[in-house]
Amino acid sequence: MNSTLVGQKAVLTGAGGVIGRWLARGLREAGADLCLTDTGPEALDGVLADLGALGLGSAGFTRPADLTDAAQVRGLADEVAARWGAPDIVVNNAGIYPSAFLLDTSDAEWDLMFDINLRAPFLLTRDLARLMVAAGKRGSIVNISSGGAKRARRTAVAYCTSKVALDRLSEGFALELAEYGIRVNTLYPGFAAGSGVTSLTDAHVASVSTANPMGRPTEAQDVIGPLVFLCSEEARFITGATLAVDGGGSAGVMTVFQDKKRAL
């Protein structure tokens, strides 16, 4: 275990997902005590099993929370306040990626997308940042966004729109919290198969992976190092920034849409 974040206390949402489990391990391996949250105890039990002997740290704990419910978000912040006073690190990782054409998207589906992908990060960042300011904590907040904020995707426009808004929210919080020494940055992981919301075929996973400029999906170590860096003292002068660790996927794809007219 390295000591980059020893003594730090970190809140991580969406801990039960593929990327959430990676981030939990990375934060814990760097020495942080963890507050992990997800929708239900089963998901959190799975993360604990993955962490094994690493555990959550001596001050760590889990708390199931429905992030679409403002009262439960407030309850999460209240428990953090009661146990820790304030966190040092907040990672807003929870998000959903349902696939649907805009013409087929219902009012409820649109609202759910923005409740989880945008409203929850706003509520939790606001409430936990208040604790950090009151405690004089010069901490780090990282929002997990997506290259979809830069490029619209057919059947995922609602998702992409929510991530554009999350990026702007991150910048806004970065501006308003800078005077308190609280940094707010955005991390773009690349494609990682294993969503609990959208079922992906093997053919789709292969297609997306080969379209990536680096030719593969995201792996755990691709995102762990950048996250720990953004949370560490080494990134003390970085705020309002976006770090893409997606193999170039946010820049473009390798798919050729027409035959070349001549050889290079």
PDB file of C-alpha atoms in Angstrom:
ATOM      1  CA  MET A   1       0.000   0.000   0.000  1.00  0.00           C
ATOM      2  CA  ASN A   2       1.388   3.422  -0.904  1.00  0.00           C
ATOM      3  CA  SER A   3       0.894   6.326   1.504  1.00  0.00           C
ATOM      4  CA  THR A   4      -0.327   9.039  -0.867  1.00  0.00           C
ATOM      5  CA  LEU A   5      -3.695   9.484   0.886  1.00  0.00           C
ATOM      6  CA  VAL A   6      -2.975   8.166   4.383  1.00  0.00           C
ATOM      7  CA  GLY A   7      -5.093   9.999   6.936  1.00  0.00           C
ATOM      8  CA  GLN A   8      -7.565  11.153   4.296  1.00  0.00           C
ATOM      9  CA  LYS A   9     -11.274  10.343   4.456  1.00  0.00           C
ATOM     10  CA  ALA A  10     -13.004   9.747   1.135  1.00  0.00           C
ATOM     11  CA  VAL A  11     -16.674   9.507   0.134  1.00  0.00           C
ATOM     12  CA  LEU A  12     -17.355   7.466  -3.018  1.00  0.00           C
ATOM     13  CA  THR A  13     -20.764   7.098  -4.675  1.00  0.00           C
ATOM     14  CA  GLY A  14     -21.703   4.302  -7.052  1.00  0.00           C
ATOM     15  CA  ALA A  15     -19.190   2.080  -5.296  1.00  0.00           C
ATOM     16  CA  GLY A  16     -20.845  -1.137  -6.450  1.00  0.00           C
ATOM     17  CA  GLY A  17     -20.334  -0.592 -10.180  1.00  0.00           C
ATOM     18  CA  VAL A  18     -17.383  -1.764 -12.242  1.00  0.00           C
ATOM     19  CA  ILE A  19     -15.536   1.551 -12.124  1.00  0.00           C
ATOM     20  CA  GLY A  20     -16.716   2.223  -8.569  1.00  0.00           C
ATOM     21  CA  ARG A  21     -15.041  -0.959  -7.343  1.00  0.00           C
ATOM     22  CA  TRP A  22     -11.826   0.026  -9.070  1.00  0.00           C
ATOM     23  CA  LEU A  23     -11.887   3.479  -7.518  1.00  0.00           C
ATOM     24  CA  ALA A  24     -12.650   2.098  -4.055  1.00  0.00           C
ATOM     25  CA  ARG A  25      -9.630  -0.181  -4.254  1.00  0.00           C
ATOM     26  CA  GLY A  26      -7.398   2.593  -5.557  1.00  0.00           C
ATOM     27  CA  LEU A  27      -8.370   5.024  -2.819  1.00  0.00           C
ATOM     28  CA  ARG A  28      -7.951   2.365  -0.147  1.00  0.00           C
ATOM     29  CA  GLU A  29      -4.589   1.183  -1.486  1.00  0.00           C
ATOM     30  CA  ALA A  30      -3.432   4.802  -1.279  1.00  0.00           C
ATOM     31  CA  GLY A  31      -4.345   4.797   2.408  1.00  0.00           C
ATOM     32  CA  ALA A  32      -7.694   6.624   2.544  1.00  0.00           C
ATOM     33  CA  ASP A  33     -10.498   5.595   4.888  1.00  0.00           C
ATOM     34  CA  LEU A  34     -13.663   5.048   2.857  1.00  0.00           C
ATOM     35  CA  CYS A  35     -17.329   5.934   3.059  1.00  0.00           C
ATOM     36  CA  LEU A  36     -18.896   3.856   0.296  1.00  0.00           C
ATOM     37  CA  THR A  37     -22.448   4.288  -0.904  1.00  0.00           C
ATOM     38  CA  ASP A  38     -24.645   2.574  -3.472  1.00  0.00           C
ATOM     39  CA  THR A  39     -28.339   1.826  -3.832  1.00  0.00           C
ATOM     40  CA  GLY A  40     -28.434  -1.304  -1.693  1.00  0.00           C
ATOM     41  CA  PRO A  41     -26.476  -3.379   0.830  1.00  0.00           C
ATOM     42  CA  GLU A  42     -25.926  -6.197  -1.671  1.00  0.00           C
ATOM     43  CA  ALA A  43     -23.840  -3.955  -3.938  1.00  0.00           C
ATOM     44  CA  LEU A  44     -21.830  -2.714  -0.986  1.00  0.00           C
ATOM     45  CA  ASP A  45     -21.269  -6.250   0.293  1.00  0.00           C
ATOM     46  CA  GLY A  46     -19.768  -7.043  -3.107  1.00  0.00           C
ATOM     47  CA  VAL A  47     -17.311  -4.168  -2.821  1.00  0.00           C
ATOM     48  CA  LEU A  48     -16.304  -5.262   0.678  1.00  0.00           C
ATOM     49  CA  ALA A  49     -15.661  -8.757  -0.632  1.00  0.00           C
ATOM     50  CA  ASP A  50     -13.492  -7.308  -3.406  1.00  0.00           C
ATOM     51  CA  LEU A  51     -11.509  -5.201  -0.954  1.00  0.00           C
ATOM     52  CA  GLY A  52     -10.875  -8.196   1.279  1.00  0.00           C
ATOM     53  CA  ALA A  53      -8.153  -7.582   3.836  1.00  0.00           C
ATOM     54  CA  LEU A  54      -7.799  -3.960   2.728  1.00  0.00           C
ATOM     55  CA  GLY A  55     -11.173  -3.216   4.308  1.00  0.00           C
ATOM     56  CA  LEU A  56     -12.487   0.331   4.577  1.00  0.00           C
ATOM     57  CA  GLY A  57      -9.898   1.713   6.993  1.00  0.00           C
ATOM     58  CA  SER A  58     -10.295   2.180  10.723  1.00  0.00           C
ATOM     59  CA  ALA A  59     -12.818   5.019  10.294  1.00  0.00           C
ATOM     60  CA  GLY A  60     -14.517   3.625   7.198  1.00  0.00           C
ATOM     61  CA  PHE A  61     -18.179   2.740   6.794  1.00  0.00           C
ATOM     62  CA  THR A  62     -20.836   1.981   4.205  1.00  0.00           C
ATOM     63  CA  ARG A  63     -24.276   3.544   3.801  1.00  0.00           C
ATOM     64  CA  PRO A  64     -26.880   2.497   1.217  1.00  0.00           C
ATOM     65  CA  ALA A  65     -28.582   5.518  -0.333  1.00  0.00           C
ATOM     66  CA  ASP A  66     -30.976   6.205  -3.177  1.00  0.00           C
ATOM     67  CA  LEU A  67     -29.382   9.254  -4.756  1.00  0.00           C
ATOM     68  CA  THR A  68     -32.654  10.229  -6.438  1.00  0.00           C
ATOM     69  CA  ASP A  69     -34.035  10.944  -2.943  1.00  0.00           C
ATOM     70  CA  ALA A  70     -32.791  14.286  -1.591  1.00  0.00           C
ATOM     71  CA  ALA A  71     -33.575  13.189   1.964  1.00  0.00           C
ATOM     72  CA  GLN A  72     -31.297  10.157   1.622  1.00  0.00           C
ATOM     73  CA  VAL A  73     -28.511  12.285   0.157  1.00  0.00           C
ATOM     74  CA  ARG A  74     -28.899  14.603   3.138  1.00  0.00           C
ATOM     75  CA  GLY A  75     -28.826  11.601   5.466  1.00  0.00           C
ATOM     76  CA  LEU A  76     -25.564  10.441   3.895  1.00  0.00           C
ATOM     77  CA  ALA A  77     -24.022  13.872   4.426  1.00  0.00           C
ATOM     78  CA  ASP A  78     -25.302  13.917   8.008  1.00  0.00           C
ATOM     79  CA  GLU A  79     -23.658  10.584   8.775  1.00  0.00           C
ATOM     80  CA  VAL A  80     -20.380  11.774   7.286  1.00  0.00           C
ATOM     81  CA  ALA A  81     -20.623  14.851   9.508  1.00  0.00           C
ATOM     82  CA  ALA A  82     -21.376  12.760  12.602  1.00  0.00           C
ATOM     83  CA  ARG A  83     -18.543  10.289  12.003  1.00  0.00           C
ATOM     84  CA  TRP A  84     -15.843  12.453  10.435  1.00  0.00           C
ATOM     85  CA  GLY A  85     -16.829  16.076  10.842  1.00  0.00           C
ATOM     86  CA  ALA A  86     -15.970  16.524   7.166  1.00  0.00           C
ATOM     87  CA  PRO A  87     -14.424  14.468   4.360  1.00  0.00           C
ATOM     88  CA  ASP A  88     -11.133  15.238   2.634  1.00  0.00           C
ATOM     89  CA  ILE A  89     -12.163  13.668  -0.669  1.00  0.00           C
ATOM     90  CA  VAL A  90     -15.479  13.329  -2.497  1.00  0.00           C
ATOM     91  CA  VAL A  91     -15.798  11.232  -5.644  1.00  0.00           C
ATOM     92  CA  ASN A  92     -19.146  11.533  -7.431  1.00  0.00           C
ATOM     93  CA  ASN A  93     -19.006   8.341  -9.464  1.00  0.00           C
ATOM     94  CA  ALA A  94     -22.631   7.135  -9.505  1.00  0.00           C
ATOM     95  CA  GLY A  95     -24.235   7.347 -12.921  1.00  0.00           C
ATOM     96  CA  ILE A  96     -26.528   5.509 -15.297  1.00  0.00           C
ATOM     97  CA  TYR A  97     -26.228   4.921 -19.038  1.00  0.00           C
ATOM     98  CA  PRO A  98     -29.560   3.690 -20.413  1.00  0.00           C
ATOM     99  CA  SER A  99     -29.705   3.376 -24.182  1.00  0.00           C
ATOM    100  CA  ALA A 100     -32.663   4.844 -26.071  1.00  0.00           C
ATOM    101  CA  PHE A 101     -33.454   7.113 -28.989  1.00  0.00           C
ATOM    102  CA  LEU A 102     -34.671  10.542 -27.921  1.00  0.00           C
ATOM    103  CA  LEU A 103     -38.054   9.931 -29.545  1.00  0.00           C
ATOM    104  CA  ASP A 104     -38.447   6.832 -27.373  1.00  0.00           C
ATOM    105  CA  THR A 105     -37.312   8.473 -24.118  1.00  0.00           C
ATOM    106  CA  SER A 106     -40.084   9.045 -21.585  1.00  0.00           C
ATOM    107  CA  ASP A 107     -40.355  11.970 -19.184  1.00  0.00           C
ATOM    108  CA  ALA A 108     -39.557   9.630 -16.292  1.00  0.00           C
ATOM    109  CA  GLU A 109     -36.455   8.198 -18.005  1.00  0.00           C
ATOM    110  CA  TRP A 110     -35.139  11.687 -18.741  1.00  0.00           C
ATOM    111  CA  ASP A 111     -35.733  12.822 -15.167  1.00  0.00           C
ATOM    112  CA  LEU A 112     -34.059   9.710 -13.722  1.00  0.00           C
ATOM    113  CA  MET A 113     -30.988  10.320 -15.874  1.00  0.00           C
ATOM    114  CA  PHE A 114     -30.582  13.858 -14.603  1.00  0.00           C
ATOM    115  CA  ASP A 115     -31.505  12.994 -11.014  1.00  0.00           C
ATOM    116  CA  ILE A 116     -28.619  10.531 -10.767  1.00  0.00           C
ATOM    117  CA  ASN A 117     -26.064  11.967 -13.186  1.00  0.00           C
ATOM    118  CA  LEU A 118     -26.442  15.653 -12.299  1.00  0.00           C
ATOM    119  CA  ARG A 119     -28.746  16.476  -9.383  1.00  0.00           C
ATOM    120  CA  ALA A 120     -27.152  13.987  -6.978  1.00  0.00           C
ATOM    121  CA  PRO A 121     -23.594  15.296  -7.567  1.00  0.00           C
ATOM    122  CA  PHE A 122     -24.887  18.827  -7.031  1.00  0.00           C
ATOM    123  CA  LEU A 123     -26.645  17.974  -3.767  1.00  0.00           C
ATOM    124  CA  LEU A 124     -23.839  15.878  -2.327  1.00  0.00           C
ATOM    125  CA  THR A 125     -21.060  18.251  -3.378  1.00  0.00           C
ATOM    126  CA  ARG A 126     -22.964  21.201  -1.922  1.00  0.00           C
ATOM    127  CA  ASP A 127     -23.653  19.504   1.390  1.00  0.00           C
ATOM    128  CA  LEU A 128     -20.222  17.934   1.850  1.00  0.00           C
ATOM    129  CA  ALA A 129     -18.397  21.072   0.686  1.00  0.00           C
ATOM    130  CA  ARG A 130     -20.242  23.011   3.385  1.00  0.00           C
ATOM    131  CA  LEU A 131     -18.779  20.592   5.930  1.00  0.00           C
ATOM    132  CA  MET A 132     -15.308  20.958   4.427  1.00  0.00           C
ATOM    133  CA  VAL A 133     -15.498  24.749   4.500  1.00  0.00           C
ATOM    134  CA  ALA A 134     -16.704  24.752   8.124  1.00  0.00           C
ATOM    135  CA  ALA A 135     -13.877  22.397   9.143  1.00  0.00           C
ATOM    136  CA  GLY A 136     -11.220  24.239   7.152  1.00  0.00           C
ATOM    137  CA  LYS A 137     -10.539  21.135   5.037  1.00  0.00           C
ATOM    138  CA  ARG A 138      -8.592  21.938   1.865  1.00  0.00           C
ATOM    139  CA  GLY A 139      -9.823  18.861   0.064  1.00  0.00           C
ATOM    140  CA  SER A 140     -10.477  17.433  -3.366  1.00  0.00           C
ATOM    141  CA  ILE A 141     -13.723  16.700  -5.203  1.00  0.00           C
ATOM    142  CA  VAL A 142     -13.661  14.597  -8.375  1.00  0.00           C
ATOM    143  CA  ASN A 143     -16.670  14.139 -10.632  1.00  0.00           C
ATOM    144  CA  ILE A 144     -16.654  11.092 -12.892  1.00  0.00           C
ATOM    145  CA  SER A 145     -17.892  12.293 -16.254  1.00  0.00           C
ATOM    146  CA  SER A 146     -17.453  10.931 -19.761  1.00  0.00           C
ATOM    147  CA  GLY A 147     -16.115  11.650 -23.213  1.00  0.00           C
ATOM    148  CA  GLY A 148     -19.798  11.710 -24.114  1.00  0.00           C
ATOM    149  CA  ALA A 149     -19.703  15.296 -22.861  1.00  0.00           C
ATOM    150  CA  LYS A 150     -17.573  16.125 -25.900  1.00  0.00           C
ATOM    151  CA  ARG A 151     -19.218  13.959 -28.558  1.00  0.00           C
ATOM    152  CA  ALA A 152     -22.914  13.121 -28.864  1.00  0.00           C
ATOM    153  CA  ARG A 153     -23.730   9.447 -29.294  1.00  0.00           C
ATOM    154  CA  ARG A 154     -26.751   8.085 -31.078  1.00  0.00           C
ATOM    155  CA  THR A 155     -29.153   6.407 -28.578  1.00  0.00           C
ATOM    156  CA  ALA A 156     -27.223   8.053 -25.712  1.00  0.00           C
ATOM    157  CA  VAL A 157     -27.990  11.744 -26.213  1.00  0.00           C
ATOM    158  CA  ALA A 158     -29.697  12.084 -22.823  1.00  0.00           C
ATOM    159  CA  TYR A 159     -26.628  10.605 -21.133  1.00  0.00           C
ATOM    160  CA  CYS A 160     -24.245  12.824 -23.081  1.00  0.00           C
ATOM    161  CA  THR A 161     -26.305  15.894 -22.233  1.00  0.00           C
ATOM    162  CA  SER A 162     -26.212  15.050 -18.522  1.00  0.00           C
ATOM    163  CA  LYS A 163     -22.423  14.755 -18.682  1.00  0.00           C
ATOM    164  CA  VAL A 164     -22.057  18.111 -20.467  1.00  0.00           C
ATOM    165  CA  ALA A 165     -24.004  19.630 -17.593  1.00  0.00           C
ATOM    166  CA  LEU A 166     -21.880  17.780 -15.012  1.00  0.00           C
ATOM    167  CA  ASP A 167     -18.724  19.200 -16.572  1.00  0.00           C
ATOM    168  CA  ARG A 168     -20.095  22.749 -16.293  1.00  0.00           C
ATOM    169  CA  LEU A 169     -21.184  22.049 -12.704  1.00  0.00           C
ATOM    170  CA  SER A 170     -17.642  20.906 -11.869  1.00  0.00           C
ATOM    171  CA  GLU A 171     -16.200  24.112 -13.279  1.00  0.00           C
ATOM    172  CA  GLY A 172     -18.719  26.183 -11.343  1.00  0.00           C
ATOM    173  CA  PHE A 173     -17.907  24.476  -8.056  1.00  0.00           C
ATOM    174  CA  ALA A 174     -14.183  24.840  -8.838  1.00  0.00           C
ATOM    175  CA  LEU A 175     -14.604  28.604  -9.181  1.00  0.00           C
ATOM    176  CA  GLU A 176     -16.685  29.007  -6.037  1.00  0.00           C
ATOM    177  CA  LEU A 177     -14.696  26.684  -3.765  1.00  0.00           C
ATOM    178  CA  ALA A 178     -11.195  27.765  -4.794  1.00  0.00           C
ATOM    179  CA  GLU A 179     -11.058  30.460  -2.117  1.00  0.00           C
ATOM    180  CA  TYR A 180     -11.476  27.737   0.503  1.00  0.00           C
ATOM    181  CA  GLY A 181      -8.675  25.609  -0.919  1.00  0.00           C
ATOM    182  CA  ILE A 182     -11.108  22.965  -2.178  1.00  0.00           C
ATOM    183  CA  ARG A 183     -10.275  21.674  -5.629  1.00  0.00           C
ATOM    184  CA  VAL A 184     -12.900  20.302  -8.044  1.00  0.00           C
ATOM    185  CA  ASN A 185     -11.900  18.344 -11.128  1.00  0.00           C
ATOM    186  CA  THR A 186     -13.443  15.999 -13.661  1.00  0.00           C
ATOM    187  CA  LEU A 187     -12.212  12.570 -14.727  1.00  0.00           C
ATOM    188  CA  TYR A 188     -13.238  10.850 -17.964  1.00  0.00           C
ATOM    189  CA  PRO A 189     -12.812   7.062 -17.753  1.00  0.00           C
ATOM    190  CA  GLY A 190     -13.124   5.209 -21.017  1.00  0.00           C
ATOM    191  CA  PHE A 191     -15.499   2.417 -21.951  1.00  0.00           C
ATOM    192  CA  ALA A 192     -15.701  -0.427 -19.433  1.00  0.00           C
ATOM    193  CA  ALA A 193     -18.125  -3.294 -20.003  1.00  0.00           C
ATOM    194  CA  GLY A 194     -20.265  -4.523 -17.129  1.00  0.00           C
ATOM    195  CA  SER A 195     -23.091  -2.026 -16.705  1.00  0.00           C
ATOM    196  CA  GLY A 196     -25.909  -3.123 -14.427  1.00  0.00           C
ATOM    197  CA  VAL A 197     -28.335  -0.891 -16.334  1.00  0.00           C
ATOM    198  CA  THR A 198     -27.646  -1.600 -19.994  1.00  0.00           C
ATOM    199  CA  SER A 199     -26.934  -5.118 -21.254  1.00  0.00           C
ATOM    200  CA  LEU A 200     -24.114  -5.177 -23.803  1.00  0.00           C
ATOM    201  CA  THR A 201     -23.472  -7.952 -26.299  1.00  0.00           C
ATOM    202  CA  ASP A 202     -19.995  -9.342 -26.871  1.00  0.00           C
ATOM    203  CA  ALA A 203     -20.151  -7.971 -30.420  1.00  0.00           C
ATOM    204  CA  HIS A 204     -20.895  -4.470 -29.103  1.00  0.00           C
ATOM    205  CA  VAL A 205     -18.066  -4.610 -26.570  1.00  0.00           C
ATOM    206  CA  ALA A 206     -15.641  -5.742 -29.292  1.00  0.00           C
ATOM    207  CA  SER A 207     -16.832  -3.022 -31.666  1.00  0.00           C
ATOM    208  CA  VAL A 208     -16.477  -0.214 -29.140  1.00  0.00           C
ATOM    209  CA  SER A 209     -13.085  -1.483 -28.001  1.00  0.00           C
ATOM    210  CA  THR A 210     -11.608  -1.654 -31.480  1.00  0.00           C
ATOM    211  CA  ALA A 211     -13.003   1.797 -32.348  1.00  0.00           C
ATOM    212  CA  ASN A 212     -10.985   3.272 -29.465  1.00  0.00           C
ATOM    213  CA  PRO A 213      -7.699   4.819 -30.656  1.00  0.00           C
ATOM    214  CA  MET A 214      -5.756   2.687 -28.166  1.00  0.00           C
ATOM    215  CA  GLY A 215      -7.667  -0.393 -29.280  1.00  0.00           C
ATOM    216  CA  ARG A 216      -8.976  -1.701 -25.971  1.00  0.00           C
ATOM    217  CA  PRO A 217     -11.461  -0.985 -23.160  1.00  0.00           C
ATOM    218  CA  THR A 218     -10.562   0.727 -19.901  1.00  0.00           C
ATOM    219  CA  GLU A 219      -8.786  -1.285 -17.215  1.00  0.00           C
ATOM    220  CA  ALA A 220      -8.586  -0.678 -13.473  1.00  0.00           C
ATOM    221  CA  GLN A 221      -5.082   0.759 -13.391  1.00  0.00           C
ATOM    222  CA  ASP A 222      -5.962   3.215 -16.142  1.00  0.00           C
ATOM    223  CA  VAL A 223      -8.246   5.144 -13.797  1.00  0.00           C
ATOM    224  CA  ILE A 224      -6.847   4.403 -10.330  1.00  0.00           C
ATOM    225  CA  GLY A 225      -3.592   6.300 -10.793  1.00  0.00           C
ATOM    226  CA  PRO A 226      -5.203   9.442 -12.252  1.00  0.00           C
ATOM    227  CA  LEU A 227      -7.866   9.520  -9.529  1.00  0.00           C
ATOM    228  CA  VAL A 228      -5.329   9.193  -6.717  1.00  0.00           C
ATOM    229  CA  PHE A 229      -3.218  11.889  -8.369  1.00  0.00           C
ATOM    230  CA  LEU A 230      -6.145  14.335  -8.547  1.00  0.00           C
ATOM    231  CA  CYS A 231      -6.913  13.684  -4.876  1.00  0.00           C
ATOM    232  CA  SER A 232      -3.310  14.072  -3.749  1.00  0.00           C
ATOM    233  CA  GLU A 233      -1.117  16.995  -2.778  1.00  0.00           C
ATOM    234  CA  GLU A 234       0.718  16.574  -6.082  1.00  0.00           C
ATOM    235  CA  ALA A 235      -2.362  18.075  -7.787  1.00  0.00           C
ATOM    236  CA  ARG A 236      -2.587  20.974  -5.319  1.00  0.00           C
ATOM    237  CA  PHE A 237      -2.700  23.613  -8.103  1.00  0.00           C
ATOM    238  CA  ILE A 238      -5.121  21.756 -10.360  1.00  0.00           C
ATOM    239  CA  THR A 239      -8.787  22.718 -10.218  1.00  0.00           C
ATOM    240  CA  GLY A 240     -11.510  23.140 -12.797  1.00  0.00           C
ATOM    241  CA  ALA A 241      -9.653  20.692 -15.033  1.00  0.00           C
ATOM    242  CA  THR A 242     -10.780  17.681 -17.034  1.00  0.00           C
ATOM    243  CA  LEU A 243      -8.530  14.641 -17.286  1.00  0.00           C
ATOM    244  CA  ALA A 244      -9.469  12.111 -19.963  1.00  0.00           C
ATOM    245  CA  VAL A 245      -8.143   8.602 -19.332  1.00  0.00           C
ATOM    246  CA  ASP A 246     -10.094   6.972 -22.130  1.00  0.00           C
ATOM    247  CA  GLY A 247      -7.470   5.919 -24.645  1.00  0.00           C
ATOM    248  CA  GLY A 248      -8.317   8.869 -26.861  1.00  0.00           C
ATOM    249  CA  GLY A 249     -12.001   7.970 -27.060  1.00  0.00           C
ATOM    250  CA  SER A 250     -13.151  11.499 -26.205  1.00  0.00           C
ATOM    251  CA  ALA A 251     -11.041  12.832 -29.086  1.00  0.00           C
ATOM    252  CA  GLY A 252     -12.558  10.543 -31.697  1.00  0.00           C
ATOM    253  CA  VAL A 253     -12.949   6.974 -32.907  1.00  0.00           C
ATOM    254  CA  MET A 254     -11.013   4.869 -35.379  1.00  0.00           C
ATOM    255  CA  THR A 255     -14.098   3.842 -37.358  1.00  0.00           C
ATOM    256  CA  VAL A 256     -13.753   4.609 -41.069  1.00  0.00           C
ATOM    257  CA  PHE A 257     -17.051   5.743 -42.526  1.00  0.00           C
ATOM    258  CA  GLN A 258     -16.065   5.611 -46.196  1.00  0.00           C
ATOM    259  CA  ASP A 259     -13.462   3.886 -48.297  1.00  0.00           C
ATOM    260  CA  LYS A 260     -10.208   5.755 -48.755  1.00  0.00           C
ATOM    261  CA  LYS A 261     -10.053   7.374 -52.186  1.00  0.00           C
ATOM    262  CA  ARG A 262      -6.335   6.803 -52.505  1.00  0.00           C
ATOM    263  CA  ALA A 263      -3.423   5.347 -50.592  1.00  0.00           C
ATOM    264  CA  LEU A 264      -1.608   7.638 -48.183  1.00  0.00           C
TER     265      LEU A 264
END
